[in-house]
Amino acid sequence: MRIVYRAWILMAALMVLVLGGCGGFEKPEEGPASATGQGKGVPAKKPERIYSMQIGHSQPVDNPRHQSFLLFKKLLEEKTDGGIQVDIYPAGQLGSEASMLEQVCDGTIQGFRGGQLEIVPKMLVFSLPFLCEDRTQAERLVNSEFAREISMDSLKSGATILGIGDAGGFRQFSNSVRMIRRPEDLRGLKMRSNGMDTINKTLEALGAEVMTVPYNDLYMALKAGTIDGQENPWVNSSGMRFYEVQKYFTEVNYQFHPEPFYVNTRWYESLPREYQEILEECTQEMMKENNRLIDENEVQAMENIRANAEIYTLSSEERQAFVEATQVVYEEYMENGLLTRDELARMKRILPAVQLLLGGQGPGAPDILIGQRQAL
């Protein structure tokens, strides 16, 4: 028994020495690089809290909107060291665009990008018919101080606009009845609208019967003949394969749609200031990528459509007839106070190129003939 007892004492002593030796190594201090994961052998500091960001949109996965969101996710998760985790739900998985915007305002989801402008009605002025002639003008407009001031209206509904992009490029007409070459060709056609006021008023000014159909139901409505036609950018029409159910497409470039990126305000303000700044930076990179992809994909989209349907491009004279036919939309916005003369003058200064928005014809019609290139 004594031998066994002594053996236990020896084993206990050895264990004390071993454990004491292990505890004798000093823990290396974390240098400044440890917080960012930089430096040899120094692990990145894990975020104290993980923020979840669920984002919805209505476009398919091969659309520039979704592709640019993938870049956004990558950049945001990298720059926050995983502090913000992004989940993207494309193709209307979370409902219609109107529903997703409502979900952002309520805080059910954290982000949404699309053409819904109900909570910032003043932004509709950017989509007035034939306002912008090209990408340069459109980008100057949505990145201006004027646009930032307008964006503040979304805060009343619980959403913050982090940036504004292009909803798909300039918009064109298509239908299954006849080729549209003149404003009169739209008379009597049942044309789909997403409900946007400027689309409705433009189509009505051209004599069409306006019908509101959710974007993700549009293909089947066209196929069933419930409606005759629709208006969308080339990239959207190609991605949604509208050429399978539409025979006639007209390149009219009548409207540009701003595409705000909405996030829930309470969620955004709960983020550390560093994360807010990163979120804003990643948003700008996303919008640049979105616009780049639209320009890159537009030619291929037209080729896809041309291979399956007819495309007619308006001459400058033919397009001018549409410009004149839609002057009534500007006049109505002026009369209703939705657009003031001062605001119109301000937009004229933002748009750099020579263009004719409204001919100033008729008693009291505003003179919005834009002359030489003007600075912001």
Short mmCIF file of C-alpha atoms in Angstrom, two decimals:
data_model
loop_
_atom_site.label_atom_id
_atom_site.label_comp_id
_atom_site.label_asym_id
_atom_site.label_seq_id
_atom_site.Cartn_x
_atom_site.Cartn_y
_atom_site.Cartn_z
CA MET A 1 0.00 0.00 0.00
CA ARG A 2 2.85 2.34 0.83
CA ILE A 3 4.39 1.70 -2.57
CA VAL A 4 1.14 2.52 -4.34
CA TYR A 5 0.68 5.62 -2.19
CA ARG A 6 4.16 6.87 -3.04
CA ALA A 7 3.52 6.25 -6.73
CA TRP A 8 0.43 8.43 -6.58
CA ILE A 9 2.41 11.20 -4.89
CA LEU A 10 5.08 11.08 -7.62
CA MET A 11 2.43 11.19 -10.38
CA ALA A 12 0.73 14.17 -8.74
CA ALA A 13 4.02 16.03 -8.50
CA LEU A 14 4.76 15.42 -12.18
CA MET A 15 1.31 16.72 -13.14
CA VAL A 16 1.90 19.94 -11.20
CA LEU A 17 5.19 20.50 -13.00
CA VAL A 18 3.65 19.84 -16.40
CA LEU A 19 0.67 22.10 -15.84
CA GLY A 20 2.80 24.79 -14.30
CA GLY A 21 5.09 24.71 -17.33
CA CYS A 22 2.16 25.06 -19.73
CA GLY A 23 0.86 28.03 -17.80
CA GLY A 24 4.25 29.68 -17.90
CA PHE A 25 3.98 30.76 -21.60
CA GLU A 26 2.85 34.34 -21.95
CA LYS A 27 -0.08 34.95 -24.33
CA PRO A 28 1.13 37.09 -27.26
CA GLU A 29 -0.43 40.53 -27.35
CA GLU A 30 -2.74 41.27 -30.26
CA GLY A 31 -1.28 43.92 -32.48
CA PRO A 32 -3.28 46.50 -34.44
CA ALA A 33 -3.44 44.15 -37.42
CA SER A 34 -5.46 41.57 -35.48
CA ALA A 35 -8.66 43.58 -35.85
CA THR A 36 -8.52 43.37 -39.63
CA GLY A 37 -7.03 39.94 -40.04
CA GLN A 38 -3.75 41.35 -41.35
CA GLY A 39 -0.28 40.35 -40.18
CA LYS A 40 1.47 36.97 -40.03
CA GLY A 41 -0.14 34.40 -37.80
CA VAL A 42 -2.49 36.91 -36.17
CA PRO A 43 -6.15 35.89 -36.46
CA ALA A 44 -8.86 38.42 -37.36
CA LYS A 45 -10.91 39.68 -34.48
CA LYS A 46 -14.40 38.28 -34.73
CA PRO A 47 -17.24 40.85 -34.78
CA GLU A 48 -18.90 41.27 -31.43
CA ARG A 49 -22.28 41.09 -33.16
CA ILE A 50 -23.48 39.66 -36.47
CA TYR A 51 -26.09 41.71 -38.34
CA SER A 52 -28.40 39.88 -40.74
CA MET A 53 -29.39 41.64 -43.97
CA GLN A 54 -32.16 40.04 -46.02
CA ILE A 55 -32.66 41.65 -49.42
CA GLY A 56 -35.44 41.08 -51.94
CA HIS A 57 -35.89 42.04 -55.59
CA SER A 58 -38.00 40.97 -58.56
CA GLN A 59 -35.46 40.25 -61.30
CA PRO A 60 -34.12 36.81 -62.37
CA VAL A 61 -30.63 35.74 -61.33
CA ASP A 62 -29.03 36.56 -64.70
CA ASN A 63 -30.25 40.18 -64.57
CA PRO A 64 -27.77 43.02 -63.82
CA ARG A 65 -29.72 43.82 -60.65
CA HIS A 66 -29.05 40.41 -59.14
CA GLN A 67 -25.51 40.20 -60.48
CA SER A 68 -24.62 43.55 -58.94
CA PHE A 69 -26.20 42.43 -55.67
CA LEU A 70 -23.80 39.48 -55.64
CA LEU A 71 -20.89 41.95 -55.78
CA PHE A 72 -22.54 43.96 -52.99
CA LYS A 73 -22.80 40.86 -50.80
CA LYS A 74 -19.17 39.92 -51.42
CA LEU A 75 -17.81 43.39 -50.69
CA LEU A 76 -19.97 44.00 -47.64
CA GLU A 77 -19.21 40.69 -45.96
CA GLU A 78 -15.49 41.08 -46.67
CA LYS A 79 -15.21 44.67 -45.46
CA THR A 80 -17.11 43.97 -42.24
CA ASP A 81 -15.19 40.70 -41.61
CA GLY A 82 -18.54 38.91 -41.66
CA GLY A 83 -20.14 41.44 -39.33
CA ILE A 84 -23.00 41.83 -41.82
CA GLN A 85 -24.31 38.63 -43.42
CA VAL A 86 -26.32 39.14 -46.61
CA ASP A 87 -29.05 36.86 -47.97
CA ILE A 88 -30.50 37.76 -51.38
CA TYR A 89 -33.96 36.64 -52.54
CA PRO A 90 -34.38 37.25 -56.30
CA ALA A 91 -37.23 36.74 -58.78
CA GLY A 92 -40.02 37.93 -56.51
CA GLN A 93 -39.51 35.18 -53.94
CA LEU A 94 -40.61 37.59 -51.19
CA GLY A 95 -43.60 38.96 -53.09
CA SER A 96 -44.34 41.82 -55.44
CA GLU A 97 -42.16 44.93 -55.55
CA ALA A 98 -44.81 46.90 -53.68
CA SER A 99 -44.94 44.19 -51.02
CA MET A 100 -41.14 44.06 -50.64
CA LEU A 101 -40.94 47.81 -50.20
CA GLU A 102 -43.61 47.58 -47.51
CA GLN A 103 -41.63 44.79 -45.82
CA VAL A 104 -38.56 47.05 -45.71
CA CYS A 105 -40.56 49.89 -44.18
CA ASP A 106 -41.97 47.49 -41.58
CA GLY A 107 -38.58 45.94 -40.85
CA THR A 108 -39.57 42.43 -41.95
CA ILE A 109 -36.62 42.50 -44.36
CA GLN A 110 -33.71 44.91 -44.38
CA GLY A 111 -33.29 45.79 -48.05
CA PHE A 112 -35.05 46.09 -51.40
CA ARG A 113 -34.10 47.46 -54.81
CA GLY A 114 -36.63 48.21 -57.52
CA GLY A 115 -38.69 50.78 -59.34
CA GLN A 116 -41.26 51.38 -56.59
CA LEU A 117 -41.41 55.10 -55.82
CA GLU A 118 -44.63 55.37 -53.82
CA ILE A 119 -42.90 56.59 -50.67
CA VAL A 120 -40.83 59.15 -52.60
CA PRO A 121 -43.42 60.49 -55.09
CA LYS A 122 -41.29 63.50 -56.01
CA MET A 123 -38.76 61.10 -57.56
CA LEU A 124 -41.32 60.48 -60.30
CA VAL A 125 -40.12 63.66 -61.98
CA PHE A 126 -36.97 61.77 -63.00
CA SER A 127 -39.14 59.42 -65.06
CA LEU A 128 -41.04 62.05 -67.04
CA PRO A 129 -41.21 61.02 -70.71
CA PHE A 130 -38.20 61.91 -72.84
CA LEU A 131 -36.52 63.75 -69.96
CA CYS A 132 -33.07 62.16 -70.32
CA GLU A 133 -31.40 61.44 -73.63
CA ASP A 134 -28.58 59.16 -72.50
CA ARG A 135 -26.84 57.41 -69.62
CA THR A 136 -24.72 60.46 -68.77
CA GLN A 137 -27.75 62.64 -68.18
CA ALA A 138 -29.56 59.98 -66.15
CA GLU A 139 -26.57 59.35 -63.87
CA ARG A 140 -25.99 63.05 -63.29
CA LEU A 141 -29.64 63.43 -62.33
CA VAL A 142 -29.87 60.58 -59.80
CA ASN A 143 -26.51 61.43 -58.22
CA SER A 144 -27.26 65.12 -57.83
CA GLU A 145 -27.92 67.05 -54.64
CA PHE A 146 -31.48 67.50 -55.93
CA ALA A 147 -31.93 63.72 -55.90
CA ARG A 148 -30.48 63.45 -52.40
CA GLU A 149 -32.93 66.05 -51.13
CA ILE A 150 -35.84 64.18 -52.69
CA SER A 151 -34.62 60.87 -51.20
CA MET A 152 -35.13 62.22 -47.68
CA ASP A 153 -38.90 61.75 -48.12
CA SER A 154 -38.47 57.98 -47.66
CA LEU A 155 -37.53 58.49 -43.99
CA LYS A 156 -41.16 59.31 -43.21
CA SER A 157 -42.07 55.73 -44.14
CA GLY A 158 -39.26 54.06 -42.25
CA ALA A 159 -36.86 53.48 -45.14
CA THR A 160 -33.49 55.03 -45.98
CA ILE A 161 -32.29 55.34 -49.59
CA LEU A 162 -28.58 54.54 -49.74
CA GLY A 163 -28.21 55.07 -53.48
CA ILE A 164 -30.06 55.30 -56.78
CA GLY A 165 -29.24 53.26 -59.86
CA ASP A 166 -30.71 52.45 -63.24
CA ALA A 167 -33.70 50.10 -63.25
CA GLY A 168 -32.58 48.50 -66.52
CA GLY A 169 -31.89 51.10 -69.16
CA PHE A 170 -34.19 53.23 -71.29
CA ARG A 171 -37.64 51.79 -71.79
CA GLN A 172 -39.18 50.52 -75.03
CA PHE A 173 -42.63 49.43 -76.26
CA SER A 174 -43.72 45.97 -77.38
CA ASN A 175 -47.05 44.38 -78.30
CA SER A 176 -48.58 41.46 -80.17
CA VAL A 177 -50.99 43.41 -82.43
CA ARG A 178 -49.05 45.80 -84.69
CA MET A 179 -45.77 47.64 -85.02
CA ILE A 180 -45.72 50.98 -83.21
CA ARG A 181 -44.28 53.71 -85.43
CA ARG A 182 -46.55 56.65 -84.55
CA PRO A 183 -48.33 57.73 -81.39
CA GLU A 184 -51.61 56.75 -83.04
CA ASP A 185 -50.47 53.12 -83.20
CA LEU A 186 -50.91 52.82 -79.44
CA ARG A 187 -54.57 53.82 -79.52
CA GLY A 188 -56.80 51.08 -78.15
CA LEU A 189 -53.94 48.75 -77.19
CA LYS A 190 -54.17 47.19 -73.73
CA MET A 191 -50.75 48.12 -72.37
CA ARG A 192 -49.34 46.90 -69.08
CA SER A 193 -48.08 49.33 -66.46
CA ASN A 194 -46.47 48.62 -63.11
CA GLY A 195 -48.69 51.36 -61.71
CA MET A 196 -46.12 54.16 -61.89
CA ASP A 197 -47.89 57.45 -62.45
CA THR A 198 -45.62 58.67 -65.25
CA ILE A 199 -46.05 55.39 -67.14
CA ASN A 200 -49.82 55.57 -66.75
CA LYS A 201 -50.01 59.19 -67.89
CA THR A 202 -47.64 58.65 -70.81
CA LEU A 203 -49.57 55.64 -72.11
CA GLU A 204 -52.87 57.44 -71.63
CA ALA A 205 -51.53 60.47 -73.50
CA LEU A 206 -50.73 58.11 -76.39
CA GLY A 207 -54.25 56.64 -76.38
CA ALA A 208 -53.54 53.23 -74.84
CA GLU A 209 -55.74 51.41 -72.34
CA VAL A 210 -53.61 51.06 -69.21
CA MET A 211 -53.71 47.84 -67.20
CA THR A 212 -51.67 47.22 -64.04
CA VAL A 213 -50.05 43.79 -63.81
CA PRO A 214 -47.33 42.65 -61.35
CA TYR A 215 -43.97 42.15 -63.05
CA ASN A 216 -43.72 38.45 -62.20
CA ASP A 217 -47.20 37.81 -63.66
CA LEU A 218 -46.53 39.76 -66.85
CA TYR A 219 -45.29 36.90 -69.06
CA MET A 220 -48.41 34.81 -68.48
CA ALA A 221 -50.69 37.83 -68.99
CA LEU A 222 -49.05 38.50 -72.35
CA LYS A 223 -49.21 34.83 -73.31
CA ALA A 224 -52.88 34.57 -72.39
CA GLY A 225 -53.70 37.73 -74.33
CA THR A 226 -55.11 39.43 -71.27
CA ILE A 227 -53.02 42.41 -72.32
CA ASP A 228 -51.62 43.35 -75.73
CA GLY A 229 -48.31 44.88 -74.84
CA GLN A 230 -45.88 46.22 -72.28
CA GLU A 231 -42.99 48.66 -71.82
CA ASN A 232 -39.62 47.67 -70.39
CA PRO A 233 -35.89 48.03 -71.06
CA TRP A 234 -34.23 45.64 -73.50
CA VAL A 235 -32.43 43.78 -70.72
CA ASN A 236 -35.67 43.11 -68.84
CA SER A 237 -37.63 42.07 -71.94
CA SER A 238 -34.89 39.67 -72.96
CA GLY A 239 -34.34 38.26 -69.48
CA MET A 240 -38.06 37.64 -69.01
CA ARG A 241 -38.31 36.19 -72.55
CA PHE A 242 -41.13 38.51 -73.54
CA TYR A 243 -40.12 37.98 -77.17
CA GLU A 244 -41.78 34.56 -76.92
CA VAL A 245 -45.18 36.23 -76.45
CA GLN A 246 -44.64 39.60 -78.21
CA LYS A 247 -44.08 40.01 -81.95
CA TYR A 248 -43.45 43.74 -82.30
CA PHE A 249 -40.85 45.83 -80.43
CA THR A 250 -40.23 49.55 -80.91
CA GLU A 251 -37.04 51.30 -79.83
CA VAL A 252 -38.37 54.60 -78.51
CA ASN A 253 -36.16 55.30 -75.43
CA TYR A 254 -39.03 57.17 -73.88
CA GLN A 255 -38.27 56.88 -70.18
CA PHE A 256 -35.52 56.26 -67.63
CA HIS A 257 -36.44 54.75 -64.26
CA PRO A 258 -34.49 55.54 -61.12
CA GLU A 259 -33.94 52.46 -58.97
CA PRO A 260 -33.52 53.31 -55.27
CA PHE A 261 -31.90 50.91 -52.85
CA TYR A 262 -34.08 51.03 -49.73
CA VAL A 263 -32.98 49.75 -46.31
CA ASN A 264 -34.95 49.75 -43.10
CA THR A 265 -34.05 52.92 -41.22
CA ARG A 266 -34.14 51.45 -37.71
CA TRP A 267 -31.89 48.58 -38.77
CA TYR A 268 -29.51 50.94 -40.56
CA GLU A 269 -29.26 53.30 -37.59
CA SER A 270 -28.61 50.35 -35.25
CA LEU A 271 -25.38 49.59 -37.14
CA PRO A 272 -22.02 50.88 -35.90
CA ARG A 273 -21.03 54.04 -37.76
CA GLU A 274 -18.18 52.15 -39.40
CA TYR A 275 -20.64 49.63 -40.83
CA GLN A 276 -22.92 52.40 -42.09
CA GLU A 277 -20.04 53.93 -44.02
CA ILE A 278 -19.04 50.56 -45.46
CA LEU A 279 -22.66 49.92 -46.46
CA GLU A 280 -22.78 53.22 -48.32
CA GLU A 281 -19.47 52.50 -50.09
CA CYS A 282 -20.62 49.04 -51.16
CA THR A 283 -23.89 50.52 -52.42
CA GLN A 284 -22.02 52.91 -54.71
CA GLU A 285 -19.89 50.06 -56.07
CA MET A 286 -23.02 48.00 -56.63
CA MET A 287 -24.72 50.77 -58.60
CA LYS A 288 -21.65 51.25 -60.79
CA GLU A 289 -21.57 47.52 -61.50
CA ASN A 290 -25.31 47.47 -62.21
CA ASN A 291 -25.06 50.29 -64.75
CA ARG A 292 -21.98 48.77 -66.35
CA LEU A 293 -23.72 45.41 -66.76
CA ILE A 294 -26.82 47.04 -68.24
CA ASP A 295 -24.75 48.76 -70.91
CA GLU A 296 -22.78 45.59 -71.54
CA ASN A 297 -25.85 43.35 -71.78
CA GLU A 298 -28.09 45.70 -73.74
CA VAL A 299 -26.63 44.85 -77.16
CA GLN A 300 -26.93 41.11 -76.53
CA ALA A 301 -30.47 41.58 -75.22
CA MET A 302 -31.49 43.36 -78.45
CA GLU A 303 -29.93 40.58 -80.50
CA ASN A 304 -31.89 37.97 -78.52
CA ILE A 305 -35.11 39.82 -79.15
CA ARG A 306 -34.34 40.50 -82.82
CA ALA A 307 -33.78 36.78 -83.37
CA ASN A 308 -37.32 36.06 -82.16
CA ALA A 309 -39.35 39.18 -82.96
CA GLU A 310 -39.32 42.38 -85.02
CA ILE A 311 -37.61 45.55 -83.80
CA TYR A 312 -38.35 48.96 -85.28
CA THR A 313 -36.18 51.96 -84.40
CA LEU A 314 -37.86 55.35 -84.61
CA SER A 315 -36.28 58.05 -86.72
CA SER A 316 -35.62 61.40 -85.03
CA GLU A 317 -38.71 62.84 -86.74
CA GLU A 318 -40.89 59.92 -85.64
CA ARG A 319 -39.58 60.16 -82.09
CA GLN A 320 -40.33 63.90 -82.02
CA ALA A 321 -43.99 63.08 -82.67
CA PHE A 322 -44.00 61.04 -79.44
CA VAL A 323 -42.27 63.88 -77.59
CA GLU A 324 -44.98 66.32 -78.66
CA ALA A 325 -47.78 63.85 -77.90
CA THR A 326 -46.58 63.47 -74.31
CA GLN A 327 -46.18 67.18 -73.54
CA VAL A 328 -49.49 66.93 -71.71
CA VAL A 329 -47.76 64.89 -68.97
CA TYR A 330 -45.44 67.80 -68.16
CA GLU A 331 -48.33 70.25 -68.26
CA GLU A 332 -50.36 68.11 -65.86
CA TYR A 333 -47.44 67.82 -63.43
CA MET A 334 -47.03 71.58 -63.53
CA GLU A 335 -50.73 72.23 -62.98
CA ASN A 336 -50.97 69.80 -60.08
CA GLY A 337 -47.91 71.21 -58.37
CA LEU A 338 -46.00 67.93 -58.63
CA LEU A 339 -43.30 69.77 -60.55
CA THR A 340 -42.55 73.44 -60.07
CA ARG A 341 -40.89 75.76 -62.53
CA ASP A 342 -37.96 76.16 -60.15
CA GLU A 343 -37.48 72.39 -59.93
CA LEU A 344 -37.66 72.06 -63.69
CA ALA A 345 -35.09 74.82 -64.09
CA ARG A 346 -32.87 73.03 -61.59
CA MET A 347 -33.09 69.79 -63.57
CA LYS A 348 -32.23 71.71 -66.73
CA ARG A 349 -29.00 72.82 -65.11
CA ILE A 350 -28.17 69.24 -64.11
CA LEU A 351 -28.76 67.72 -67.55
CA PRO A 352 -25.69 68.54 -69.63
CA ALA A 353 -26.80 67.88 -73.19
CA VAL A 354 -28.93 69.81 -75.66
CA GLN A 355 -32.46 68.44 -75.78
CA LEU A 356 -36.09 69.39 -76.21
CA LEU A 357 -38.30 68.27 -73.35
CA LEU A 358 -41.40 70.33 -73.95
CA GLY A 359 -41.93 72.70 -76.82
CA GLY A 360 -43.50 75.51 -74.84
CA GLN A 361 -46.44 75.55 -77.22
CA GLY A 362 -49.85 76.76 -76.24
CA PRO A 363 -50.96 79.36 -73.70
CA GLY A 364 -49.08 79.19 -70.42
CA ALA A 365 -46.97 76.17 -71.41
CA PRO A 366 -43.52 76.26 -69.78
CA ASP A 367 -40.48 76.92 -71.89
CA ILE A 368 -38.19 73.96 -71.31
CA LEU A 369 -36.10 74.07 -74.39
CA ILE A 370 -32.66 73.32 -73.03
CA GLY A 371 -29.86 75.19 -74.72
CA GLN A 372 -26.15 74.78 -74.29
CA ARG A 373 -24.42 72.50 -71.82
CA GLN A 374 -24.79 73.81 -68.28
CA ALA A 375 -23.00 72.95 -65.06
CA LEU A 376 -24.64 71.61 -61.91
#
